[in-house]
PDB file of C-alpha atoms in Angstrom:
ATOM      1  CA  UNK S 705     155.331 112.092  70.639  1.00 36.00           C
ATOM      2  CA  UNK S 706     153.927 109.288  72.125  1.00 39.00           C
ATOM      3  CA  UNK S 707     155.598 106.290  71.032  1.00 46.00           C
ATOM      4  CA  UNK S 708     153.826 104.811  68.240  1.00 43.00           C
ATOM      5  CA  UNK S 709     154.396 101.566  69.378  1.00 51.00           C
ATOM      6  CA  UNK S 710     152.052 101.785  71.865  1.00 47.00           C
ATOM      7  CA  UNK S 711     148.480 100.837  70.979  1.00 54.00           C
ATOM      8  CA  UNK S 712     146.436 100.575  74.371  1.00 69.00           C
ATOM      9  CA  UNK S 713     145.159 104.390  74.558  1.00 76.00           C
ATOM     10  CA  UNK S 714     145.775 104.801  78.424  1.00 74.00           C
ATOM     11  CA  UNK S 715     149.525 104.430  77.519  1.00 79.00           C
ATOM     12  CA  UNK S 716     149.885 106.636  74.823  1.00 82.00           C
ATOM     13  CA  UNK S 717     148.148 109.723  76.924  1.00 87.00           C
ATOM     14  CA  UNK S 718     150.189 109.059  80.091  1.00 88.00           C
ATOM     15  CA  UNK S 719     153.511 108.837  77.696  1.00 88.00           C
ATOM     16  CA  UNK S 720     152.487 111.725  75.717  1.00 90.00           C
ATOM     17  CA  UNK S 721     151.946 113.513  78.875  1.00 92.00           C
ATOM     18  CA  UNK S 722     154.737 112.718  80.369  1.00 93.00           C
ATOM     19  CA  UNK S 723     156.978 114.437  77.303  1.00 92.00           C
ATOM     20  CA  UNK S 724     155.936 117.775  78.851  1.00 94.00           C
ATOM     21  CA  UNK S 725     158.438 118.161  81.609  1.00 93.00           C
ATOM     22  CA  UNK S 726     156.053 120.310  84.185  1.00 93.00           C
ATOM     23  CA  UNK S 727     154.174 117.338  83.791  1.00 95.00           C
ATOM     24  CA  UNK S 728     156.917 114.733  84.210  1.00 94.00           C
ATOM     25  CA  UNK S 729     158.159 116.907  87.110  1.00 95.00           C
ATOM     26  CA  UNK S 730     155.166 117.191  88.979  1.00 95.00           C
ATOM     27  CA  UNK S 731     154.660 113.479  88.935  1.00 95.00           C
ATOM     28  CA  UNK S 732     157.861 112.679  90.698  1.00 95.00           C
ATOM     29  CA  UNK S 733     157.559 114.971  92.794  1.00 94.00           C
ATOM     30  CA  UNK S 734     153.942 113.745  94.136  1.00 95.00           C
ATOM     31  CA  UNK S 735     155.854 109.865  94.190  1.00 96.00           C
ATOM     32  CA  UNK S 736     159.111 110.272  94.842  1.00 96.00           C
ATOM     33  CA  UNK S 737     160.410 109.320  98.117  1.00 95.00           C
ATOM     34  CA  UNK S 738     161.361 112.251  99.920  1.00 96.00           C
ATOM     35  CA  UNK S 739     165.226 110.776  99.644  1.00 96.00           C
ATOM     36  CA  UNK S 740     165.268 110.636  95.746  1.00 96.00           C
ATOM     37  CA  UNK S 741     163.075 114.095  95.980  1.00 96.00           C
ATOM     38  CA  UNK S 742     166.508 115.793  97.864  1.00 96.00           C
ATOM     39  CA  UNK S 743     168.924 114.485  95.843  1.00 97.00           C
ATOM     40  CA  UNK S 744     167.082 114.764  92.378  1.00 97.00           C
ATOM     41  CA  UNK S 745     168.248 117.544  89.900  1.00 96.00           C
ATOM     42  CA  UNK S 746     165.125 118.456  88.111  1.00 95.00           C
ATOM     43  CA  UNK S 747     167.055 120.024  85.508  1.00 95.00           C
ATOM     44  CA  UNK S 748     168.826 116.994  84.528  1.00 96.00           C
ATOM     45  CA  UNK S 749     165.599 115.013  83.809  1.00 96.00           C
ATOM     46  CA  UNK S 750     165.850 113.587  80.247  1.00 96.00           C
ATOM     47  CA  UNK S 751     163.055 111.399  78.796  1.00 95.00           C
ATOM     48  CA  UNK S 752     164.497 108.738  76.859  1.00 94.00           C
ATOM     49  CA  UNK S 753     163.085 107.689  73.597  1.00 90.00           C
ATOM     50  CA  UNK S 754     163.175 104.152  73.831  1.00 88.00           C
ATOM     51  CA  UNK S 755     162.044 101.191  76.040  1.00 90.00           C
ATOM     52  CA  UNK S 756     163.483  98.871  77.563  1.00 92.00           C
ATOM     53  CA  UNK S 757     160.688  96.110  78.288  1.00 92.00           C
ATOM     54  CA  UNK S 758     161.316  93.316  76.777  1.00 89.00           C
ATOM     55  CA  UNK S 759     159.287  90.947  74.829  1.00 87.00           C
ATOM     56  CA  UNK S 760     157.822  88.476  77.216  1.00 86.00           C
ATOM     57  CA  UNK S 761     157.116  91.748  79.333  1.00 88.00           C
ATOM     58  CA  UNK S 762     155.248  93.862  76.526  1.00 86.00           C
ATOM     59  CA  UNK S 763     151.898  92.253  77.044  1.00 84.00           C
ATOM     60  CA  UNK S 764     151.550  93.584  80.638  1.00 86.00           C
ATOM     61  CA  UNK S 765     153.644  97.135  80.944  1.00 89.00           C
ATOM     62  CA  UNK S 766     155.029  99.415  78.799  1.00 90.00           C
ATOM     63  CA  UNK S 767     157.920 101.921  80.252  1.00 93.00           C
ATOM     64  CA  UNK S 768     158.748 106.105  80.086  1.00 94.00           C
ATOM     65  CA  UNK S 769     162.333 106.096  81.762  1.00 96.00           C
ATOM     66  CA  UNK S 770     164.194 109.460  82.464  1.00 97.00           C
ATOM     67  CA  UNK S 771     167.692 110.257  82.523  1.00 97.00           C
ATOM     68  CA  UNK S 772     169.228 112.011  85.656  1.00 97.00           C
ATOM     69  CA  UNK S 773     171.477 112.679  88.410  1.00 97.00           C
ATOM     70  CA  UNK S 774     170.968 111.920  91.853  1.00 97.00           C
ATOM     71  CA  UNK S 775     173.337 113.207  94.008  1.00 96.00           C
ATOM     72  CA  UNK S 776     175.284 114.889  91.156  1.00 96.00           C
ATOM     73  CA  UNK S 777     175.487 111.144  90.013  1.00 97.00           C
ATOM     74  CA  UNK S 778     174.146 109.302  86.560  1.00 96.00           C
ATOM     75  CA  UNK S 779     170.513 107.535  87.079  1.00 97.00           C
ATOM     76  CA  UNK S 780     167.944 106.474  85.417  1.00 97.00           C
ATOM     77  CA  UNK S 781     163.614 106.515  86.983  1.00 97.00           C
ATOM     78  CA  UNK S 782     162.203 104.536  84.907  1.00 96.00           C
ATOM     79  CA  UNK S 783     157.826 104.350  85.292  1.00 95.00           C
ATOM     80  CA  UNK S 784     156.598 101.051  84.522  1.00 93.00           C
ATOM     81  CA  UNK S 785     152.381 101.636  83.319  1.00 90.00           C
ATOM     82  CA  UNK S 786     150.653  98.295  83.484  1.00 85.00           C
ATOM     83  CA  UNK S 787     148.329  97.096  80.516  1.00 78.00           C
ATOM     84  CA  UNK S 788     146.111  94.686  82.408  1.00 74.00           C
ATOM     85  CA  UNK S 789     143.244  96.084  84.771  1.00 73.00           C
ATOM     86  CA  UNK S 790     143.874  92.633  86.847  1.00 83.00           C
ATOM     87  CA  UNK S 791     145.850  92.556  89.414  1.00 90.00           C
ATOM     88  CA  UNK S 792     149.168  90.178  89.544  1.00 91.00           C
ATOM     89  CA  UNK S 793     149.614  88.410  92.352  1.00 93.00           C
ATOM     90  CA  UNK S 794     153.760  88.404  90.952  1.00 94.00           C
ATOM     91  CA  UNK S 795     154.099  91.484  89.821  1.00 94.00           C
ATOM     92  CA  UNK S 796     157.112  92.662  91.781  1.00 94.00           C
ATOM     93  CA  UNK S 797     158.432  89.432  90.211  1.00 94.00           C
ATOM     94  CA  UNK S 798     157.969  91.174  86.512  1.00 94.00           C
ATOM     95  CA  UNK S 799     159.159  94.584  88.202  1.00 95.00           C
ATOM     96  CA  UNK S 800     162.511  93.013  88.784  1.00 95.00           C
ATOM     97  CA  UNK S 801     162.415  91.465  85.403  1.00 94.00           C
ATOM     98  CA  UNK S 802     162.371  94.433  83.848  1.00 95.00           C
ATOM     99  CA  UNK S 803     164.732  96.273  86.596  1.00 95.00           C
ATOM    100  CA  UNK S 804     167.779  93.910  85.357  1.00 95.00           C
ATOM    101  CA  UNK S 805     166.596  93.970  81.701  1.00 94.00           C
ATOM    102  CA  UNK S 806     167.468  97.723  81.858  1.00 95.00           C
ATOM    103  CA  UNK S 807     170.863  97.249  84.017  1.00 96.00           C
ATOM    104  CA  UNK S 808     172.026  94.702  81.603  1.00 95.00           C
ATOM    105  CA  UNK S 809     171.328  97.174  78.808  1.00 94.00           C
ATOM    106  CA  UNK S 810     173.029  99.682  80.501  1.00 94.00           C
ATOM    107  CA  UNK S 811     175.708  96.924  81.438  1.00 95.00           C
ATOM    108  CA  UNK S 812     176.267  96.365  77.680  1.00 93.00           C
ATOM    109  CA  UNK S 813     176.650  99.946  76.714  1.00 92.00           C
ATOM    110  CA  UNK S 814     179.200 100.627  79.409  1.00 92.00           C
ATOM    111  CA  UNK S 815     180.808  97.259  80.392  1.00 91.00           C
ATOM    112  CA  UNK S 816     183.485  97.244  83.101  1.00 90.00           C
ATOM    113  CA  UNK S 817     182.040 100.625  84.983  1.00 95.00           C
ATOM    114  CA  UNK S 818     179.838 100.101  88.135  1.00 96.00           C
ATOM    115  CA  UNK S 819     176.175 100.464  87.426  1.00 97.00           C
ATOM    116  CA  UNK S 820     174.085 103.443  87.923  1.00 97.00           C
ATOM    117  CA  UNK S 821     170.875 103.646  90.327  1.00 97.00           C
ATOM    118  CA  UNK S 822     167.915 102.706  89.240  1.00 97.00           C
ATOM    119  CA  UNK S 823     164.463 103.628  90.740  1.00 96.00           C
ATOM    120  CA  UNK S 824     161.018 102.251  89.324  1.00 96.00           C
ATOM    121  CA  UNK S 825     157.798 103.136  89.826  1.00 95.00           C
ATOM    122  CA  UNK S 826     154.334 101.386  88.940  1.00 94.00           C
ATOM    123  CA  UNK S 827     151.170 103.011  87.363  1.00 92.00           C
ATOM    124  CA  UNK S 828     148.797 101.160  88.027  1.00 90.00           C
ATOM    125  CA  UNK S 829     144.819 102.105  86.841  1.00 86.00           C
ATOM    126  CA  UNK S 830     142.923  98.514  87.265  1.00 84.00           C
ATOM    127  CA  UNK S 831     139.808  98.004  88.316  1.00 85.00           C
ATOM    128  CA  UNK S 832     140.397  96.227  91.214  1.00 89.00           C
ATOM    129  CA  UNK S 833     141.373  98.755  94.324  1.00 90.00           C
ATOM    130  CA  UNK S 834     143.535  98.978  96.355  1.00 92.00           C
ATOM    131  CA  UNK S 835     146.206  96.279  95.282  1.00 92.00           C
ATOM    132  CA  UNK S 836     145.032  93.023  96.567  1.00 92.00           C
ATOM    133  CA  UNK S 837     148.536  91.572  96.932  1.00 94.00           C
ATOM    134  CA  UNK S 838     151.374  92.027  98.725  1.00 94.00           C
ATOM    135  CA  UNK S 839     154.115  94.303  96.967  1.00 93.00           C
ATOM    136  CA  UNK S 840     157.405  92.863  98.781  1.00 94.00           C
ATOM    137  CA  UNK S 841     159.686  90.618  96.612  1.00 94.00           C
ATOM    138  CA  UNK S 842     159.842  87.968  99.394  1.00 94.00           C
ATOM    139  CA  UNK S 843     156.190  86.993  99.517  1.00 94.00           C
ATOM    140  CA  UNK S 844     156.402  86.284  95.384  1.00 94.00           C
ATOM    141  CA  UNK S 845     157.843  82.811  97.354  1.00 95.00           C
ATOM    142  CA  UNK S 846     156.712  79.734  98.700  1.00 95.00           C
ATOM    143  CA  UNK S 847     159.423  80.385 101.466  1.00 95.00           C
ATOM    144  CA  UNK S 848     158.513  78.412 104.964  1.00 94.00           C
ATOM    145  CA  UNK S 849     162.476  78.424 106.302  1.00 94.00           C
ATOM    146  CA  UNK S 850     163.007  82.357 104.930  1.00 92.00           C
ATOM    147  CA  UNK S 851     165.694  81.322 103.277  1.00 94.00           C
ATOM    148  CA  UNK S 852     164.938  84.103  99.810  1.00 94.00           C
ATOM    149  CA  UNK S 853     165.629  86.889 103.105  1.00 91.00           C
ATOM    150  CA  UNK S 854     169.384  85.747 102.892  1.00 88.00           C
ATOM    151  CA  UNK S 855     169.923  85.682  99.844  1.00 89.00           C
ATOM    152  CA  UNK S 856     168.580  88.835  98.732  1.00 88.00           C
ATOM    153  CA  UNK S 857     170.263  91.082 101.635  1.00 86.00           C
ATOM    154  CA  UNK S 858     173.411  89.173 102.085  1.00 88.00           C
ATOM    155  CA  UNK S 859     176.176  89.132  99.251  1.00 88.00           C
ATOM    156  CA  UNK S 860     176.381  86.432  96.774  1.00 84.00           C
ATOM    157  CA  UNK S 861     177.931  82.749  98.435  1.00 85.00           C
ATOM    158  CA  UNK S 862     181.103  82.397  96.307  1.00 85.00           C
ATOM    159  CA  UNK S 863     182.743  78.952  96.197  1.00 85.00           C
ATOM    160  CA  UNK S 864     186.539  80.258  95.157  1.00 87.00           C
ATOM    161  CA  UNK S 865     187.947  76.759  94.769  1.00 86.00           C
ATOM    162  CA  UNK S 866     191.667  78.368  94.483  1.00 87.00           C
ATOM    163  CA  UNK S 867     191.395  79.841  98.215  1.00 91.00           C
ATOM    164  CA  UNK S 868     190.337  75.727  99.563  1.00 85.00           C
ATOM    165  CA  UNK S 869     193.250  72.982  99.953  1.00 88.00           C
ATOM    166  CA  UNK S 870     193.753  70.207  97.833  1.00 85.00           C
ATOM    167  CA  UNK S 871     192.911  67.987 101.188  1.00 83.00           C
ATOM    168  CA  UNK S 872     189.575  70.115 101.694  1.00 83.00           C
ATOM    169  CA  UNK S 873     188.306  69.598  98.458  1.00 81.00           C
ATOM    170  CA  UNK S 874     189.652  65.505  97.628  1.00 77.00           C
ATOM    171  CA  UNK S 875     187.838  64.876 100.734  1.00 77.00           C
ATOM    172  CA  UNK S 876     184.123  65.854  98.668  1.00 76.00           C
ATOM    173  CA  UNK S 877     183.383  62.535  97.384  1.00 70.00           C
ATOM    174  CA  UNK S 878     183.243  64.153  93.425  1.00 72.00           C
ATOM    175  CA  UNK S 879     186.787  64.905  93.048  1.00 71.00           C
ATOM    176  CA  UNK S 880     185.315  67.333  90.369  1.00 74.00           C
ATOM    177  CA  UNK S 881     186.494  70.468  92.084  1.00 74.00           C
ATOM    178  CA  UNK S 882     189.898  69.695  92.501  1.00 76.00           C
ATOM    179  CA  UNK S 883     191.101  69.244  88.905  1.00 78.00           C
ATOM    180  CA  UNK S 884     189.239  72.586  87.732  1.00 84.00           C
ATOM    181  CA  UNK S 885     191.342  74.147  90.173  1.00 86.00           C
ATOM    182  CA  UNK S 886     194.346  72.878  88.935  1.00 83.00           C
ATOM    183  CA  UNK S 887     193.137  72.796  85.106  1.00 84.00           C
ATOM    184  CA  UNK S 888     194.894  75.580  83.763  1.00 84.00           C
ATOM    185  CA  UNK S 889     198.192  74.141  85.302  1.00 83.00           C
ATOM    186  CA  UNK S 890     201.344  74.586  83.002  1.00 83.00           C
ATOM    187  CA  UNK S 891     201.752  70.150  83.777  1.00 81.00           C
ATOM    188  CA  UNK S 892     198.771  69.186  85.269  1.00 79.00           C
ATOM    189  CA  UNK S 893     200.130  65.888  85.654  1.00 77.00           C
ATOM    190  CA  UNK S 894     201.223  65.359  89.943  1.00 77.00           C
ATOM    191  CA  UNK S 895     197.776  66.881  90.198  1.00 80.00           C
ATOM    192  CA  UNK S 896     195.623  64.457  87.969  1.00 76.00           C
ATOM    193  CA  UNK S 897     197.857  61.983  89.598  1.00 73.00           C
ATOM    194  CA  UNK S 898     196.667  62.859  93.426  1.00 75.00           C
ATOM    195  CA  UNK S 899     193.090  63.347  91.901  1.00 75.00           C
ATOM    196  CA  UNK S 900     193.439  59.019  90.599  1.00 71.00           C
ATOM    197  CA  UNK S 901     194.301  57.736  93.909  1.00 70.00           C
ATOM    198  CA  UNK S 902     191.420  59.905  95.205  1.00 72.00           C
ATOM    199  CA  UNK S 903     188.919  57.595  93.489  1.00 69.00           C
ATOM    200  CA  UNK S 904     190.036  54.344  95.084  1.00 64.00           C
ATOM    201  CA  UNK S 905     186.767  54.863  97.468  1.00 67.00           C
ATOM    202  CA  UNK S 906     185.014  55.159  94.550  1.00 68.00           C
ATOM    203  CA  UNK S 907     182.237  52.213  94.412  1.00 68.00           C
ATOM    204  CA  UNK S 908     183.349  51.192  90.385  1.00 65.00           C
ATOM    205  CA  UNK S 909     181.209  48.611  90.272  1.00 68.00           C
ATOM    206  CA  UNK S 910     178.329  50.811  90.157  1.00 70.00           C
ATOM    207  CA  UNK S 911     177.210  52.254  86.477  1.00 73.00           C
ATOM    208  CA  UNK S 912     176.831  56.090  88.005  1.00 71.00           C
ATOM    209  CA  UNK S 913     180.378  56.044  89.148  1.00 69.00           C
ATOM    210  CA  UNK S 914     181.718  55.180  85.809  1.00 71.00           C
ATOM    211  CA  UNK S 915     179.922  57.386  83.817  1.00 75.00           C
ATOM    212  CA  UNK S 916     180.988  60.110  86.294  1.00 73.00           C
ATOM    213  CA  UNK S 917     185.139  58.806  85.912  1.00 72.00           C
ATOM    214  CA  UNK S 918     184.821  59.142  82.517  1.00 74.00           C
ATOM    215  CA  UNK S 919     183.383  62.355  82.559  1.00 78.00           C
ATOM    216  CA  UNK S 920     186.458  63.369  85.024  1.00 76.00           C
ATOM    217  CA  UNK S 921     189.145  61.859  82.700  1.00 73.00           C
ATOM    218  CA  UNK S 922     187.864  63.113  79.976  1.00 75.00           C
ATOM    219  CA  UNK S 923     188.122  66.725  81.255  1.00 80.00           C
ATOM    220  CA  UNK S 924     191.707  66.010  82.291  1.00 76.00           C
ATOM    221  CA  UNK S 925     192.885  64.740  79.408  1.00 73.00           C
ATOM    222  CA  UNK S 926     191.024  66.732  76.974  1.00 75.00           C
ATOM    223  CA  UNK S 927     191.405  69.985  78.520  1.00 79.00           C
ATOM    224  CA  UNK S 928     194.476  69.835  80.924  1.00 77.00           C
ATOM    225  CA  UNK S 929     197.869  70.454  79.886  1.00 77.00           C
ATOM    226  CA  UNK S 930     199.676  66.523  80.714  1.00 69.00           C
ATOM    227  CA  UNK S 931     203.346  67.317  78.910  1.00 64.00           C
ATOM    228  CA  UNK S 932     204.460  63.815  78.145  1.00 64.00           C
ATOM    229  CA  UNK S 933     201.357  61.118  77.597  1.00 63.00           C
ATOM    230  CA  UNK S 934     203.636  58.155  77.068  1.00 64.00           C
ATOM    231  CA  UNK S 935     205.439  58.898  80.531  1.00 64.00           C
ATOM    232  CA  UNK S 936     202.318  59.142  81.654  1.00 64.00           C
ATOM    233  CA  UNK S 937     201.041  55.904  80.718  1.00 62.00           C
ATOM    234  CA  UNK S 938     204.039  53.807  80.912  1.00 61.00           C
ATOM    235  CA  UNK S 939     205.291  55.140  84.589  1.00 55.00           C
ATOM    236  CA  UNK S 940     202.643  57.005  86.257  1.00 56.00           C
ATOM    237  CA  UNK S 941     199.982  53.846  85.562  1.00 59.00           C
ATOM    238  CA  UNK S 942     201.315  51.966  87.736  1.00 60.00           C
ATOM    239  CA  UNK S 943     199.962  54.040  91.075  1.00 60.00           C
ATOM    240  CA  UNK S 944     196.580  53.506  90.434  1.00 60.00           C
ATOM    241  CA  UNK S 945     194.560  50.563  91.090  1.00 59.00           C
ATOM    242  CA  UNK S 946     192.951  47.890  88.374  1.00 63.00           C
ATOM    243  CA  UNK S 947     189.827  49.300  87.542  1.00 62.00           C
ATOM    244  CA  UNK S 948     191.363  53.057  87.459  1.00 64.00           C
ATOM    245  CA  UNK S 949     194.233  52.131  85.385  1.00 67.00           C
ATOM    246  CA  UNK S 950     191.949  50.537  82.851  1.00 70.00           C
ATOM    247  CA  UNK S 951     189.763  53.605  82.680  1.00 67.00           C
ATOM    248  CA  UNK S 952     192.497  56.000  82.346  1.00 67.00           C
ATOM    249  CA  UNK S 953     195.237  53.513  79.773  1.00 68.00           C
ATOM    250  CA  UNK S 954     192.165  53.671  77.942  1.00 71.00           C
ATOM    251  CA  UNK S 955     191.383  57.049  77.834  1.00 66.00           C
ATOM    252  CA  UNK S 956     195.264  57.862  77.384  1.00 65.00           C
ATOM    253  CA  UNK S 957     194.747  55.752  74.620  1.00 68.00           C
ATOM    254  CA  UNK S 958     192.825  57.656  72.310  1.00 66.00           C
ATOM    255  CA  UNK S 959     194.362  60.909  73.780  1.00 62.00           C
ATOM    256  CA  UNK S 960     197.584  59.673  71.978  1.00 62.00           C
ATOM    257  CA  UNK S 961     195.727  58.668  69.072  1.00 65.00           C
ATOM    258  CA  UNK S 962     194.149  61.882  68.456  1.00 61.00           C
ATOM    259  CA  UNK S 963     197.656  63.446  69.007  1.00 57.00           C
ATOM    260  CA  UNK S 964     198.811  60.999  66.127  1.00 56.00           C
ATOM    261  CA  UNK S 965     196.387  62.491  63.981  1.00 56.00           C
ATOM    262  CA  UNK S 966     196.630  66.053  64.445  1.00 59.00           C
ATOM    263  CA  UNK S 967     200.301  65.379  64.156  1.00 58.00           C
ATOM    264  CA  UNK S 968     199.920  63.763  60.781  1.00 58.00           C
ATOM    265  CA  UNK S 969     196.722  66.640  59.963  1.00 65.00           C
ATOM    266  CA  UNK S 970     199.382  69.152  60.127  1.00 65.00           C
ATOM    267  CA  UNK S 971     201.995  67.789  58.190  1.00 67.00           C
ATOM    268  CA  UNK S 972     199.625  66.943  55.442  1.00 73.00           C
ATOM    269  CA  UNK S 973     198.332  70.672  56.093  1.00 76.00           C
ATOM    270  CA  UNK S 974     201.585  71.997  55.614  1.00 79.00           C
ATOM    271  CA  UNK S 975     202.518  70.264  52.518  1.00 78.00           C
ATOM    272  CA  UNK S 976     199.263  71.418  51.220  1.00 80.00           C
ATOM    273  CA  UNK S 977     200.296  75.271  51.834  1.00 83.00           C
ATOM    274  CA  UNK S 978     203.831  74.590  50.684  1.00 83.00           C
ATOM    275  CA  UNK S 979     202.330  73.306  47.181  1.00 83.00           C
ATOM    276  CA  UNK S 980     200.048  76.574  47.046  1.00 83.00           C
ATOM    277  CA  UNK S 981     202.993  78.549  47.815  1.00 86.00           C
ATOM    278  CA  UNK S 982     204.862  77.619  44.772  1.00 82.00           C
ATOM    279  CA  UNK S 983     201.963  78.678  42.551  1.00 82.00           C
ATOM    280  CA  UNK S 984     201.786  81.019  43.889  1.00 84.00           C
ATOM    281  CA  UNK S 985     204.928  82.455  43.171  1.00 83.00           C
ATOM    282  CA  UNK S 986     203.976  80.973  39.613  1.00 74.00           C
ATOM    283  CA  UNK S 987     201.512  83.273  39.144  1.00 81.00           C
ATOM    284  CA  UNK S 988     198.733  80.624  39.610  1.00 81.00           C
ATOM    285  CA  UNK S 989     195.236  81.882  39.898  1.00 82.00           C
ATOM    286  CA  UNK S 990     193.917  81.475  43.607  1.00 85.00           C
ATOM    287  CA  UNK S 991     191.039  79.615  42.110  1.00 83.00           C
ATOM    288  CA  UNK S 992     192.532  76.940  40.634  1.00 79.00           C
ATOM    289  CA  UNK S 993     195.114  76.212  43.985  1.00 83.00           C
ATOM    290  CA  UNK S 994     191.884  76.257  45.710  1.00 82.00           C
ATOM    291  CA  UNK S 995     190.672  73.408  43.343  1.00 77.00           C
ATOM    292  CA  UNK S 996     193.629  71.030  43.571  1.00 76.00           C
ATOM    293  CA  UNK S 997     194.949  71.187  47.115  1.00 81.00           C
ATOM    294  CA  UNK S 998     191.340  71.910  48.568  1.00 80.00           C
ATOM    295  CA  UNK S 999     192.608  74.643  50.851  1.00 82.00           C
ATOM    296  CA  UNK S1000     190.295  77.282  51.382  1.00 85.00           C
ATOM    297  CA  UNK S1001     190.571  80.967  49.240  1.00 84.00           C
ATOM    298  CA  UNK S1002     190.679  82.369  53.078  1.00 84.00           C
ATOM    299  CA  UNK S1003     193.599  79.972  53.446  1.00 84.00           C
ATOM    300  CA  UNK S1004     195.142  81.018  50.010  1.00 85.00           C
ATOM    301  CA  UNK S1005     194.514  84.519  50.564  1.00 85.00           C
ATOM    302  CA  UNK S1006     196.556  84.817  54.052  1.00 84.00           C
ATOM    303  CA  UNK S1007     199.373  82.417  52.101  1.00 84.00           C
ATOM    304  CA  UNK S1008     199.355  85.198  49.377  1.00 83.00           C
ATOM    305  CA  UNK S1009     199.748  87.810  52.166  1.00 81.00           C
ATOM    306  CA  UNK S1010     202.865  86.224  53.822  1.00 80.00           C
ATOM    307  CA  UNK S1011     204.466  85.463  50.546  1.00 74.00           C
ATOM    308  CA  UNK S1012     203.871  89.566  50.270  1.00 65.00           C
ATOM    309  CA  UNK S1013     205.359  90.827  53.292  1.00 55.00           C
ATOM    310  CA  UNK S1014     208.718  88.435  52.468  1.00 58.00           C
ATOM    311  CA  UNK S1015     208.755  90.245  49.045  1.00 53.00           C
TER     312      UNK S1015
END
């Protein structure tokens, strides 16, 4: 039966016809490239009962998707049925959007596995014919330098910061990459000092520079692991120039204060949990314990479970 969500009569007719295996096989044999026809196991063709057209494309396409085997490997063949009779200059872009939506859906179902091959056809029955626009994806771009040809034909350009030396990274005006390279180190202090010393060439009288400096320092202090903040402030700060030392001191002091507050909060939490444990041992109801300690019911249930394990 045709998909009841399809209200366009042309699409409904096409979907209903594709549900008949002889019709689908004949259609594909006529329109697939020779390489795919030769590798297709027609006995494996299975019409899928779902659509892979996302909401942004549903006013333009409906789809018919077959699962099959190509050269004994799982694959998909998608037929997009274009709703609109008016040709689309960016048709190939819409098709790629659909294709990657389908691939993402497959990836969610089988994460970590290599993706199957997917081939798409577009069924057009609009008034204007032959189709007046290019069907080459590269022609969707206003690209006088042809850089998109490189984007689609070459491997992804990947910057692996771990493969670059610190010396090379510190030569850049923005030293963020070197901080990100070492942010997971057990003790980031020696790397942080090298970064701070590299900042001496920044024009610190410029507002944008100060904002970037604050951004970098907050990242290093809040995400990185500085093993001893007090020692860092008292010993290492003397190696820095005045303006940078001032900014680092301000943020480091805030971090130290935050750590002290966190310690006090944990101490207070520990005291409340100790009181709650005493009440639990006396059989006091959880609702009352939550009320007098301000602990959540979930916390009290966790404490109750720990008591049961101990007992």
